[in-house]
PDB file of C-alpha atoms in Angstrom:
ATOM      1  CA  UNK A   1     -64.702   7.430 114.052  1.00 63.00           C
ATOM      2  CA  UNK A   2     -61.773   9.157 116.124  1.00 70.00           C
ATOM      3  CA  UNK A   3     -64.545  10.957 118.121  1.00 63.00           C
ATOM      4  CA  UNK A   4     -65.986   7.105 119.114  1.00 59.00           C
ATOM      5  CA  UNK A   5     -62.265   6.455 119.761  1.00 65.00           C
ATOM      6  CA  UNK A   6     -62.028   8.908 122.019  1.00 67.00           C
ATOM      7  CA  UNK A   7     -64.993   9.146 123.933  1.00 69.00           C
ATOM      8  CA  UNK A   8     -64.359   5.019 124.428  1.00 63.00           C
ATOM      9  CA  UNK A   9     -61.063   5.655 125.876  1.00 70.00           C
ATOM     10  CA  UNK A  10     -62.144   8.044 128.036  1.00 72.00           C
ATOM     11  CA  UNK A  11     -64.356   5.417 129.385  1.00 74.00           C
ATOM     12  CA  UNK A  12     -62.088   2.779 129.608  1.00 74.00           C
ATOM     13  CA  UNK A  13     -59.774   5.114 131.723  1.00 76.00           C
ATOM     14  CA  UNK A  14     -62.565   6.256 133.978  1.00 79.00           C
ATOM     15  CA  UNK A  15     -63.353   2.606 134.665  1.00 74.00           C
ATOM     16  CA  UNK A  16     -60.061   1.664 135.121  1.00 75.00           C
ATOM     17  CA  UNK A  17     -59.248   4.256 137.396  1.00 79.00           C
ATOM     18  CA  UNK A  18     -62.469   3.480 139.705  1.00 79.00           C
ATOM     19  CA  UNK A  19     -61.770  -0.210 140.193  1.00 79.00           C
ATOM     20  CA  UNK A  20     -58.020   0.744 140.985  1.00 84.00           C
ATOM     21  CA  UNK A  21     -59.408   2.803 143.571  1.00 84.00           C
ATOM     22  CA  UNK A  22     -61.510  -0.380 145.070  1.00 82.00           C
ATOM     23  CA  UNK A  23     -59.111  -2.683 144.606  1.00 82.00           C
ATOM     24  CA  UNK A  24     -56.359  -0.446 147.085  1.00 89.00           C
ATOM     25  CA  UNK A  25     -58.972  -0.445 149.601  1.00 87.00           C
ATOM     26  CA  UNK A  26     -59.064  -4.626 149.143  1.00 88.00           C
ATOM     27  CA  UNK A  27     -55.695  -4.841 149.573  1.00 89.00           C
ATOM     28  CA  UNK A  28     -54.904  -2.134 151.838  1.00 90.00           C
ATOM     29  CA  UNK A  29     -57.310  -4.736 154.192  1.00 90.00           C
ATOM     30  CA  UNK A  30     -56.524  -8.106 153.077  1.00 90.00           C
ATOM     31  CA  UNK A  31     -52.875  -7.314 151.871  1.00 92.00           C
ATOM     32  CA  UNK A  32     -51.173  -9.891 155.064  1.00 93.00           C
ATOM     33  CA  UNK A  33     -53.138 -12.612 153.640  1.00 93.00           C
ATOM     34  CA  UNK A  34     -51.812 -12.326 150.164  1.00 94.00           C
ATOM     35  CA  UNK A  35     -48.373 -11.851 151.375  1.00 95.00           C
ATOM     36  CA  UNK A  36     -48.246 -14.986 153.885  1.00 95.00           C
ATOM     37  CA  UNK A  37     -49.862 -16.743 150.821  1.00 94.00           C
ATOM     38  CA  UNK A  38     -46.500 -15.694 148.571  1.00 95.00           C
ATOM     39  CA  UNK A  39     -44.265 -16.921 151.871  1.00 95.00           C
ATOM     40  CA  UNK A  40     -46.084 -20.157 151.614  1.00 94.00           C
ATOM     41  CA  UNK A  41     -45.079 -20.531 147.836  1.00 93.00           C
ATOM     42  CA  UNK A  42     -41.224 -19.333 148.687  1.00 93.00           C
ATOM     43  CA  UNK A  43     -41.250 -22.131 151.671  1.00 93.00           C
ATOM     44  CA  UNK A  44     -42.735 -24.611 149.166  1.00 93.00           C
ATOM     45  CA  UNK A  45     -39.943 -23.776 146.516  1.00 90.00           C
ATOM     46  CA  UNK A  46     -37.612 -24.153 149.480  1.00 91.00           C
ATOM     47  CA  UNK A  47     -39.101 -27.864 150.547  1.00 92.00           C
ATOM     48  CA  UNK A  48     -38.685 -28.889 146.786  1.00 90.00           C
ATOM     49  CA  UNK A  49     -34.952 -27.928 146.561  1.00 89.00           C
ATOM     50  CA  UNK A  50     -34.440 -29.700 149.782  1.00 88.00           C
ATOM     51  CA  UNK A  51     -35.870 -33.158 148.860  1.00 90.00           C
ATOM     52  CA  UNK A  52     -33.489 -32.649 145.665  1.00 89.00           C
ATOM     53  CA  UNK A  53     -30.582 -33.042 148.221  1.00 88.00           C
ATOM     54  CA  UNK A  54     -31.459 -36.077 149.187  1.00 89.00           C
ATOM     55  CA  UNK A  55     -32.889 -37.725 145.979  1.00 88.00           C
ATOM     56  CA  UNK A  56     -31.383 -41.229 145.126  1.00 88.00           C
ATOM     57  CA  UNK A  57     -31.821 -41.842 141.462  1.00 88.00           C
ATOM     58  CA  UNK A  58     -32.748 -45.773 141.099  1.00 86.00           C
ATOM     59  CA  UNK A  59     -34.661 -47.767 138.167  1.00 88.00           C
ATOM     60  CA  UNK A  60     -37.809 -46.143 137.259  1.00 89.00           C
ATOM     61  CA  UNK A  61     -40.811 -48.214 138.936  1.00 90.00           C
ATOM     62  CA  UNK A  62     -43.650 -49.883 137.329  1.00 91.00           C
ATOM     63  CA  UNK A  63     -46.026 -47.214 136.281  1.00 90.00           C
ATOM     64  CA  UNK A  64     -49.612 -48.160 134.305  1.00 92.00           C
ATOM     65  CA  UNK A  65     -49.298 -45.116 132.298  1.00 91.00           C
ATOM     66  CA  UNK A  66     -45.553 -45.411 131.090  1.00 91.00           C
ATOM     67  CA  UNK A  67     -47.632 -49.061 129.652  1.00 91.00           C
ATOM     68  CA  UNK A  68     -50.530 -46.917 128.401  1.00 91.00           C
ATOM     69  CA  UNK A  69     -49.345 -43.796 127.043  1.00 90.00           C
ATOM     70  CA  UNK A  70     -46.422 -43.360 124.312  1.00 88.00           C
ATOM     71  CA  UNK A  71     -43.147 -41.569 125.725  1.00 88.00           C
ATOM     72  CA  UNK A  72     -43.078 -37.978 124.512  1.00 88.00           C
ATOM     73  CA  UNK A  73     -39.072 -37.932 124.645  1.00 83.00           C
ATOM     74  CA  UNK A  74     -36.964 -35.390 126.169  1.00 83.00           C
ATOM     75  CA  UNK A  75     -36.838 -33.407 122.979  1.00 84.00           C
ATOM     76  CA  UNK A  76     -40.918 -33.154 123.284  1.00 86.00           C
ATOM     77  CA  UNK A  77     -40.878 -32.402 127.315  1.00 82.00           C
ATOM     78  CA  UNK A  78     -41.805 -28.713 126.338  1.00 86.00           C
ATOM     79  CA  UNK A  79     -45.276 -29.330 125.345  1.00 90.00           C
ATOM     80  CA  UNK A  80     -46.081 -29.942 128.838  1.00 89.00           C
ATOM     81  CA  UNK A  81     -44.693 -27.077 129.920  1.00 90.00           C
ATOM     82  CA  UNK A  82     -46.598 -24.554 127.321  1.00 91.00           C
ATOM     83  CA  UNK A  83     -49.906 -25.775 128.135  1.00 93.00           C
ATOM     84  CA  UNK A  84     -49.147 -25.862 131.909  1.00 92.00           C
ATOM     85  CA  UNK A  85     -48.047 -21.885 131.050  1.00 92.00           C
ATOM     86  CA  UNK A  86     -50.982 -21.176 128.968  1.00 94.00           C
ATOM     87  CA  UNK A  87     -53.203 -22.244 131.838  1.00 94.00           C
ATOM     88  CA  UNK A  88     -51.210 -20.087 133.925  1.00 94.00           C
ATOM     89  CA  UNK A  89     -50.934 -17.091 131.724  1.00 95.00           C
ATOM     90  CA  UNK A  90     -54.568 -17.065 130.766  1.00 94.00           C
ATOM     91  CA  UNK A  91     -56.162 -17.350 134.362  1.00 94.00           C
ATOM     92  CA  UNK A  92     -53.551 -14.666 135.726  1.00 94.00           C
ATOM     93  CA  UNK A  93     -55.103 -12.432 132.837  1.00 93.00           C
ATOM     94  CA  UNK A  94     -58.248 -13.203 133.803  1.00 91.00           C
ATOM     95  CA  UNK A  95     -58.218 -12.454 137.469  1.00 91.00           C
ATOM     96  CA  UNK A  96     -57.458  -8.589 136.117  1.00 88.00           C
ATOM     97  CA  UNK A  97     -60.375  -8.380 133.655  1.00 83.00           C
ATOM     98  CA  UNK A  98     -62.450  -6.128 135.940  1.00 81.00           C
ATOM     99  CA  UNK A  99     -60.603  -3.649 135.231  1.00 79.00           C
ATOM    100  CA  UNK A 100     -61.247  -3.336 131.448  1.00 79.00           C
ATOM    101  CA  UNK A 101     -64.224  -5.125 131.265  1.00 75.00           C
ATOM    102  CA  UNK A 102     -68.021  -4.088 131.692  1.00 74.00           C
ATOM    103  CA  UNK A 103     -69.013  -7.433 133.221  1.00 73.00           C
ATOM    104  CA  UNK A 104     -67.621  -7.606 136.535  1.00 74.00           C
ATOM    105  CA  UNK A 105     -68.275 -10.458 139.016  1.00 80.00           C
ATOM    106  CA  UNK A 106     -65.126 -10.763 140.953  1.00 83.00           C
ATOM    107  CA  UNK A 107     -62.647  -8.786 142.872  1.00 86.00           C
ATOM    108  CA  UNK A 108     -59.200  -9.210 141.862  1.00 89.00           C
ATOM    109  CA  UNK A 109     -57.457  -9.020 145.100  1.00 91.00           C
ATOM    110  CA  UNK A 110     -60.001 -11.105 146.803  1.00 91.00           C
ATOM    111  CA  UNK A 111     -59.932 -14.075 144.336  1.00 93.00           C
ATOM    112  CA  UNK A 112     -56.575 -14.231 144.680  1.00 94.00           C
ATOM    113  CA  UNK A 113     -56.533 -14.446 148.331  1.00 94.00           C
ATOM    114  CA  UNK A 114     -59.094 -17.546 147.744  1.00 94.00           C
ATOM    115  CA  UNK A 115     -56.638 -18.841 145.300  1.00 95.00           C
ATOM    116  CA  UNK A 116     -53.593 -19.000 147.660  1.00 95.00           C
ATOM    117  CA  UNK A 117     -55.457 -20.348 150.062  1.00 95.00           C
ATOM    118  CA  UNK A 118     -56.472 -23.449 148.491  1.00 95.00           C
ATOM    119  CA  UNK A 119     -52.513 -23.171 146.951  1.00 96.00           C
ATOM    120  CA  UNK A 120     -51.136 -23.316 150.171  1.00 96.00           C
ATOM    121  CA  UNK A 121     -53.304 -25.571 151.885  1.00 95.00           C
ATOM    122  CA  UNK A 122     -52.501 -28.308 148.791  1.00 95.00           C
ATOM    123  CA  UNK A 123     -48.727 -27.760 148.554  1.00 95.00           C
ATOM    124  CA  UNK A 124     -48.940 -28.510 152.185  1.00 95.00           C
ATOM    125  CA  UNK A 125     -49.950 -31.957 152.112  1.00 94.00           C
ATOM    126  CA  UNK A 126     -47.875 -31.988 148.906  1.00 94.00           C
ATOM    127  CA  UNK A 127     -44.203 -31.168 151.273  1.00 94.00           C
ATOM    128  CA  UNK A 128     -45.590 -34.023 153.822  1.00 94.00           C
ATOM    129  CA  UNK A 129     -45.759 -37.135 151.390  1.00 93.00           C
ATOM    130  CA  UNK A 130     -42.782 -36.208 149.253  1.00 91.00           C
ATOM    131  CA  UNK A 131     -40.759 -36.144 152.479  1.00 92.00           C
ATOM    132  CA  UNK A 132     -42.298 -38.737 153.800  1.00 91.00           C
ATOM    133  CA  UNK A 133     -41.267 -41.121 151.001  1.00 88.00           C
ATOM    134  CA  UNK A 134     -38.316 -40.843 148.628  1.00 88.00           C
ATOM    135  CA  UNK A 135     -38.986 -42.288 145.250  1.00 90.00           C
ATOM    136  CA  UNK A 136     -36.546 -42.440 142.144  1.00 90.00           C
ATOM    137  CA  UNK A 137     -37.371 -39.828 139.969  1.00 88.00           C
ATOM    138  CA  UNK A 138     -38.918 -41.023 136.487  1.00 91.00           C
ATOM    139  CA  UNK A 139     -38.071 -37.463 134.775  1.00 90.00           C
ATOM    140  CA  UNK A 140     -34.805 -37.812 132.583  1.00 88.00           C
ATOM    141  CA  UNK A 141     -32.555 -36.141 134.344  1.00 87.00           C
ATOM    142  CA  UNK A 142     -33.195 -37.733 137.510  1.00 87.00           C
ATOM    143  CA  UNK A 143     -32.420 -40.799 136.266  1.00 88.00           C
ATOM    144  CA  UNK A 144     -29.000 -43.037 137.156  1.00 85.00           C
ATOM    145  CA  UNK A 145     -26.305 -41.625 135.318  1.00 81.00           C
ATOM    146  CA  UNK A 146     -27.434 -37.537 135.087  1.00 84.00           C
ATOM    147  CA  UNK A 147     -25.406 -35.367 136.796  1.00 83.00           C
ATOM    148  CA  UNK A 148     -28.365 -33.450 137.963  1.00 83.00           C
ATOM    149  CA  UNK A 149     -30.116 -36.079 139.686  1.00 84.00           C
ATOM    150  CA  UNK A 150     -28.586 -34.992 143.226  1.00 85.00           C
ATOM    151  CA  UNK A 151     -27.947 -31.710 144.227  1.00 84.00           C
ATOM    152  CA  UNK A 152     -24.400 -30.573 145.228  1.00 84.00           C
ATOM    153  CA  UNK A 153     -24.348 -30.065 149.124  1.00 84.00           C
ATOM    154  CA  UNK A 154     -24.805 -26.622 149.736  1.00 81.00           C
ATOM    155  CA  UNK A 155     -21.669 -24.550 151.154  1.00 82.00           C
ATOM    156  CA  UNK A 156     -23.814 -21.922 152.838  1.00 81.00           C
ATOM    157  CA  UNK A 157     -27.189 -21.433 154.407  1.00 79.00           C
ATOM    158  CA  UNK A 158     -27.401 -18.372 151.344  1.00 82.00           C
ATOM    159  CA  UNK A 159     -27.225 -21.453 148.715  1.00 80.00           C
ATOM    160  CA  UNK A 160     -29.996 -23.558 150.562  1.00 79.00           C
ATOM    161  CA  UNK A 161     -32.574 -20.272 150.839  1.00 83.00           C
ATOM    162  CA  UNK A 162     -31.674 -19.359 147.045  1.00 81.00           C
ATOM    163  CA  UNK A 163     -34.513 -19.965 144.485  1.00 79.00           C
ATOM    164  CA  UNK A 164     -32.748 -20.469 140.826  1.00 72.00           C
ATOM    165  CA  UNK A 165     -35.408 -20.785 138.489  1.00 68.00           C
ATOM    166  CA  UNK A 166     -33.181 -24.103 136.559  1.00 67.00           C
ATOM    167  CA  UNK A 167     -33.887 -25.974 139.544  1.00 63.00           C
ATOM    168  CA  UNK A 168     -37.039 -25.711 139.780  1.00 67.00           C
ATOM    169  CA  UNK A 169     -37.488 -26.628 136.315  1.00 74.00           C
ATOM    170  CA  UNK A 170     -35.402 -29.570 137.046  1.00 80.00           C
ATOM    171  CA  UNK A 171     -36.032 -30.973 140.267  1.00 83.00           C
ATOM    172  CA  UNK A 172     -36.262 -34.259 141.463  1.00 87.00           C
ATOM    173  CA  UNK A 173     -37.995 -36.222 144.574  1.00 85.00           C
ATOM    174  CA  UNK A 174     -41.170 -34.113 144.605  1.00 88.00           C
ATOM    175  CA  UNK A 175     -43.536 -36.882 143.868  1.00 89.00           C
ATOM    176  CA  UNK A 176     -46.569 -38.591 144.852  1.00 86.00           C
ATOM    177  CA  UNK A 177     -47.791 -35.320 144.183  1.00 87.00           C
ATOM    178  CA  UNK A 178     -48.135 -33.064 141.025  1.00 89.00           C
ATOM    179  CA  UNK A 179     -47.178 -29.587 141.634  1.00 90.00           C
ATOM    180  CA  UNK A 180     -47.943 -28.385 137.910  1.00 92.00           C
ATOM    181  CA  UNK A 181     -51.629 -30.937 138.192  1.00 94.00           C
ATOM    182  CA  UNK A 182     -52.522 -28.319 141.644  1.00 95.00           C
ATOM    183  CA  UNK A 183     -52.288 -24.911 139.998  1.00 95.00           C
ATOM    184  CA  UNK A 184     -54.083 -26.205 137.323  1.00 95.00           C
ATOM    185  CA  UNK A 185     -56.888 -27.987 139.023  1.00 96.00           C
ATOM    186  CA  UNK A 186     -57.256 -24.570 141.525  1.00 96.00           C
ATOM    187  CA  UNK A 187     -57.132 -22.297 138.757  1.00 96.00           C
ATOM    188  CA  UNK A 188     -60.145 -24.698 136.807  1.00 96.00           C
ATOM    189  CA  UNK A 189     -61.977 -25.162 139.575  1.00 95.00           C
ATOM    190  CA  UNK A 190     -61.839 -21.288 140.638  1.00 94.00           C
ATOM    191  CA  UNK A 191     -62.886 -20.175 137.064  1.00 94.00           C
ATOM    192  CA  UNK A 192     -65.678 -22.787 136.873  1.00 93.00           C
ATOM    193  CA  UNK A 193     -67.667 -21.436 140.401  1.00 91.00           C
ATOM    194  CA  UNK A 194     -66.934 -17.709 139.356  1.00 90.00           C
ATOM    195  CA  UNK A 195     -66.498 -17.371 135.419  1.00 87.00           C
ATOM    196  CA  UNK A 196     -69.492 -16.993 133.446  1.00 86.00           C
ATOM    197  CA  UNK A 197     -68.489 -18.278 129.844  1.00 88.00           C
ATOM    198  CA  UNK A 198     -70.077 -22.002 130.045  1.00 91.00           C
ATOM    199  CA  UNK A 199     -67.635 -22.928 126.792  1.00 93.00           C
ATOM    200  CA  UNK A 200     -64.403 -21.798 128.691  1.00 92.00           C
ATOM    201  CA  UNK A 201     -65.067 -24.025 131.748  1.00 94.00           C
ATOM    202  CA  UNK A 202     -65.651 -26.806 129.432  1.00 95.00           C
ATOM    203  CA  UNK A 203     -62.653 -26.052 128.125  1.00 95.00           C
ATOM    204  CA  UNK A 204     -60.954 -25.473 131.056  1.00 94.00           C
ATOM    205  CA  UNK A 205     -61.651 -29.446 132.449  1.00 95.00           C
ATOM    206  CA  UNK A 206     -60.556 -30.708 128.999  1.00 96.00           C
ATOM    207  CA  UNK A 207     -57.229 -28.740 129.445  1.00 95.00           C
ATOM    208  CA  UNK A 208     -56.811 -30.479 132.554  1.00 95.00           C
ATOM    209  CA  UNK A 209     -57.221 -33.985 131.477  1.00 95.00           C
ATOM    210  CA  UNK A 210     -55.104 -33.050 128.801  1.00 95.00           C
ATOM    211  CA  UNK A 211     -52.318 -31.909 131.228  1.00 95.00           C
ATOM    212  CA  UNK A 212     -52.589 -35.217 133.200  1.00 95.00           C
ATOM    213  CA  UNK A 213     -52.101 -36.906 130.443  1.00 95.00           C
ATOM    214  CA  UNK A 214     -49.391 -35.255 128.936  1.00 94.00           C
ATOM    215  CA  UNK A 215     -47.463 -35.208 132.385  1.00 94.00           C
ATOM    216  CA  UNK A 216     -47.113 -39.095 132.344  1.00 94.00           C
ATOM    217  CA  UNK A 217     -46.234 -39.248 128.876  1.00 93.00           C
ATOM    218  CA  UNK A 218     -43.631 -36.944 129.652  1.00 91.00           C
ATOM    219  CA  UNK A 219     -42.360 -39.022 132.593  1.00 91.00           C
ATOM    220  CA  UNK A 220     -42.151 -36.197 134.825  1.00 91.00           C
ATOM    221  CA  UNK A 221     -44.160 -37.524 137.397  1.00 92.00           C
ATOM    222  CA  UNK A 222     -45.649 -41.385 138.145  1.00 93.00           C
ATOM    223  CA  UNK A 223     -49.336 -42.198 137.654  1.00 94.00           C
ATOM    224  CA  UNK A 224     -49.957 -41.770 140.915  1.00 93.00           C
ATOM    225  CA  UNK A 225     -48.551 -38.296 141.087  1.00 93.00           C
ATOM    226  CA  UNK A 226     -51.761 -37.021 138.932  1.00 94.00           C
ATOM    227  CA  UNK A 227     -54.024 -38.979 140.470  1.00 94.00           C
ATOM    228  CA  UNK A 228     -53.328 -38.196 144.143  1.00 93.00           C
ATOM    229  CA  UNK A 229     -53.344 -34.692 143.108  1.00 94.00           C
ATOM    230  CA  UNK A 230     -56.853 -35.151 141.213  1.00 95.00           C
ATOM    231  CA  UNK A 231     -58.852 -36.389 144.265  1.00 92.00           C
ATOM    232  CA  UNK A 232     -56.838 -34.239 146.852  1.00 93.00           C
ATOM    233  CA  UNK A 233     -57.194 -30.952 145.172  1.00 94.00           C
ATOM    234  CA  UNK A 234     -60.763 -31.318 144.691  1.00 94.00           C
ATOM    235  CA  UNK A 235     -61.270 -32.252 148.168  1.00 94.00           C
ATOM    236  CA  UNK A 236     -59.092 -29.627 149.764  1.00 94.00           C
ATOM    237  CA  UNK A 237     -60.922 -26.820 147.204  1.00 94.00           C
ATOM    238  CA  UNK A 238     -64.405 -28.190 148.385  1.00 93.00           C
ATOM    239  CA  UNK A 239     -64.222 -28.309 151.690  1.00 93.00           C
ATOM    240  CA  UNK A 240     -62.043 -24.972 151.892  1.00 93.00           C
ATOM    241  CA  UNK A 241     -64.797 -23.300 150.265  1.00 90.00           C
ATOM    242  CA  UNK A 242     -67.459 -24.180 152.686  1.00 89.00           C
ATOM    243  CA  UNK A 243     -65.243 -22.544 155.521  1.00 89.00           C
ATOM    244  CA  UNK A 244     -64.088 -19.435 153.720  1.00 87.00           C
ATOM    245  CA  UNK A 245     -66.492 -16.148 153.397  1.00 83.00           C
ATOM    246  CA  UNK A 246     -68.051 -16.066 150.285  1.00 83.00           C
ATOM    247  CA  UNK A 247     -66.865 -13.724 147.787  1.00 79.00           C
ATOM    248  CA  UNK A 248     -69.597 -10.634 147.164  1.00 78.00           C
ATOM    249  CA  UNK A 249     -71.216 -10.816 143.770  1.00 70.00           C
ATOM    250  CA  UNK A 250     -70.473  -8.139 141.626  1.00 69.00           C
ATOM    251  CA  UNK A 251     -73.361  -8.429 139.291  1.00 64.00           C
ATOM    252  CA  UNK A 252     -76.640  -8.129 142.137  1.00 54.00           C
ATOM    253  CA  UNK A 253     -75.147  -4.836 143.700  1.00 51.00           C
ATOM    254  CA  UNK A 254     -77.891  -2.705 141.687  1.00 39.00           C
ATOM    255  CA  UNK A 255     -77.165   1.157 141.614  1.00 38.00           C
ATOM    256  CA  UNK A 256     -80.144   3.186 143.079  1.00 39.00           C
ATOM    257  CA  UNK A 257     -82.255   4.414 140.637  1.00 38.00           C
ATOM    258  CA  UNK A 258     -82.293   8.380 140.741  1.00 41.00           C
ATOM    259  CA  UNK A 259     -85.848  10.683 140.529  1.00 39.00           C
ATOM    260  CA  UNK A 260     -84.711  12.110 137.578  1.00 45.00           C
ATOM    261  CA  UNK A 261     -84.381   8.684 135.335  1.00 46.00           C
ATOM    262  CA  UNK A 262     -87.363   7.794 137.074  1.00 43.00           C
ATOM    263  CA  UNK A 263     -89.347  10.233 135.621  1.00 44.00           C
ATOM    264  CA  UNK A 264     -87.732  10.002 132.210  1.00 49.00           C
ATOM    265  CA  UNK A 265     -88.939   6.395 132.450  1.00 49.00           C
ATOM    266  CA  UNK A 266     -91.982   7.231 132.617  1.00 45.00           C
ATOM    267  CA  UNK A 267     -92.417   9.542 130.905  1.00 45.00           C
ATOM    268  CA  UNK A 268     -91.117   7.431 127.875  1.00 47.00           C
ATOM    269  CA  UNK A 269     -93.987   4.789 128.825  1.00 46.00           C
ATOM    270  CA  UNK A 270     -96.383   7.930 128.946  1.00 40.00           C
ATOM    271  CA  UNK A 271     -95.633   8.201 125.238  1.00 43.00           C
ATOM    272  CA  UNK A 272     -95.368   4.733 124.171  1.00 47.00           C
ATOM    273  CA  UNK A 273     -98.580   4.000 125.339  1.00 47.00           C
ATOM    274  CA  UNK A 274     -97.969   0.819 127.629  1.00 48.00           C
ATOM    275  CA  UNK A 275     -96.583   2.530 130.931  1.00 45.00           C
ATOM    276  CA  UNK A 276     -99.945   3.765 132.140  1.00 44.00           C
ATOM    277  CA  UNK A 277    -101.980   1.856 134.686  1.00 44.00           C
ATOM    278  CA  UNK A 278    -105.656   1.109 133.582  1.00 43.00           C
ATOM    279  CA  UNK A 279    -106.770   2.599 136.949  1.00 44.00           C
ATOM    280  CA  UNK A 280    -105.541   5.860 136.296  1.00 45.00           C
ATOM    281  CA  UNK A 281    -107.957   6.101 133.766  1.00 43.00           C
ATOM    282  CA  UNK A 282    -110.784   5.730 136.199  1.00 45.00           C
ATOM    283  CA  UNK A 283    -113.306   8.739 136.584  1.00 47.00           C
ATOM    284  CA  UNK A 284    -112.447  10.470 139.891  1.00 46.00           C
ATOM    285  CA  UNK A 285    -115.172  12.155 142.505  1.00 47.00           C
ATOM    286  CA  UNK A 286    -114.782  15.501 142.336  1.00 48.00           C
ATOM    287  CA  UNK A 287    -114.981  18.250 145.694  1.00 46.00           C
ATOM    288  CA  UNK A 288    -118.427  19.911 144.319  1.00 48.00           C
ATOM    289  CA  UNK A 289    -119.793  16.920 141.549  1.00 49.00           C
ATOM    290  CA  UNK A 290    -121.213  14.126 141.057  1.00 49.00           C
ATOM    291  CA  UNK A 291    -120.575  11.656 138.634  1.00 47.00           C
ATOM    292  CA  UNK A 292    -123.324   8.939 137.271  1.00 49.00           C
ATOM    293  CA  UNK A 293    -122.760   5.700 135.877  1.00 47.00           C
ATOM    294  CA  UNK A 294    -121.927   6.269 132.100  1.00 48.00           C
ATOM    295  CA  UNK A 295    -119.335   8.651 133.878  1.00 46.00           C
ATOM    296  CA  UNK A 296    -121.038  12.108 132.984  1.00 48.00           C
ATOM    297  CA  UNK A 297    -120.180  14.792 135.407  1.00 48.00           C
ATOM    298  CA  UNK A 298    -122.843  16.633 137.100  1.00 48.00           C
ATOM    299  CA  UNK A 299    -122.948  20.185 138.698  1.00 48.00           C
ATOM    300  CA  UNK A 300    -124.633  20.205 141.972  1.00 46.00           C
ATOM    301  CA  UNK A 301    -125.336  24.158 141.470  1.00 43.00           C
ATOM    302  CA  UNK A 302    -126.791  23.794 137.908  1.00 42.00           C
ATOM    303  CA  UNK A 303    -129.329  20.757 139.394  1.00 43.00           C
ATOM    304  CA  UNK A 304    -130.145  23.537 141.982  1.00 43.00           C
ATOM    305  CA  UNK A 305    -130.882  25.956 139.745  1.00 33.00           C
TER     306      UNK A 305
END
């Protein structure tokens, strides 16, 4: 049992050590795409803090879903959150599984460029509509009365370029468009063209209805919020993908067969029985005999004689 230990992790190490040695390659030539992609997601934290500025809390507007779906409460807005993180967890995970795994059919550094690019392109469209329109925010504590609902005005350019982590979890005036509804739809829509377990992208689409739905109930963004996002992100994925390079397929690169396990092959048939051609077994002409119908060789000396 140790020995199969062993002799496994040795394995797992070499294979883990070659795909770290493809993957530096990737991003040693694709490494200023990932990085302007990780700018675009700083710029679009950036664009969110600054509509927070100018947010003007008001009376939340007439929404279908508020009608439709039961209000989670404030004390229930986490459940949101954890599946959003699950979804966000479990694809990062996933993007990395060549290097344990056997069955590899992507490139980890090349997905993710793919990934930020539909991200980027998105979040966008996403920074032109939610400055293009202020709307009162239907979240809690963006309502009249919170003290978070507007932004202090910053002091210092440092303050407006700073990222805190609270604010993004509580920011307001980034409607008409789901931030938390395009990582998820990306992320589903990435797995389901290049994962190969049929049950997980299932899954995956059920996740995301469940999501929409749990985003409303939540009141942390308007009706319209998920469903602009739903049509948009689809679209922008679809016809990004037709312009991008397609990704190589992992799984029909075939490794040259060698002479040696060639001939091991066949020599297995040989001795099964079933590799052998039934013309092989054909009578030959020989350089100094005949050979007659019922396949009975004849000497042409010994007929002389």
């Amino acid at each position: 049992m140790t020995l199969y230990i062993r002799r496994e992790s040795s394995k797992l190490w070499k294979r883990f050590c070659s795909e770290i040695t493809t993957e530096i390659g990737l991003l040693a030539e694709n490494w200023k795409y990932l990085l302007a992609g990780l700018i675009c997601q700083y710029i679009h934290g950036l664009a969110a803090k600054g509509v927070h500025y100018i947010h003007r809390p008001g009376p939340t507007l007439q929404d279908l879903g508020f009608f439709l779906l039961p209000e989670l409460g404030q004390e229930r807005s986490y459940i949101s959150e954890t599946v959003f993180t699950s979804v966000f967890v479990s694809f990062f995970l996933w993007t990395f599984h060549p290097f344990i795994l056997k069955t590899k059919k992507i490139y980890t550094v090349l997905i993710w460029c793919r990934v930020l690019a539909f991200l980027v392109a998105c979040q966008f469209l996403r920074v032109i509509t939610f400055y293009s329109t202020q709307l009162p925010g239907p979240n809690y504590h963006c309502r009249e009365g919170s003290k978070v609902s507007r932004l202090p005005w910053p002091k210092s350019a440092l303050e407006v370029l700073e990222i805190n982590p609270h604010g993004v979890m509580y920011g307001c005036g980034d409607l008409i468009f789901s931030s938390h509804m395009i990582f998820t739809l990306v992320f589903v829509r990435t797995y389901q063209k290049y994962g190969t377990k049929r049950f997980i992208k299932l899954f995956g689409w059920l996740i995301a209805i469940v999501q929409s739905l749990l985003i409303i109930a939540s009141r942390k963004h308007y009706s319209v919020d998920v469903v602009v996002a739903w049509y948009t992100v689809n679209l922008v994925v679809f016809c990004l993908d037709k312009k991008l390079p397609e990704l190589p397929d992992r799984t029909a690169q075939l490794l040259p067969v060698n002479s040696k396990d060639r001939t091991k092959e066949e020599n297995h048939k040989l001795l099964n029985g079933n590799g052998v051609d039934p013309a092989d077994w054909k009578p030959r002409a020989q350089v100094n005999g005949k050979i007659d119908s019922n396949g009975v060789h004849t000497d042409n000396s010994m007929n002389g004689a």
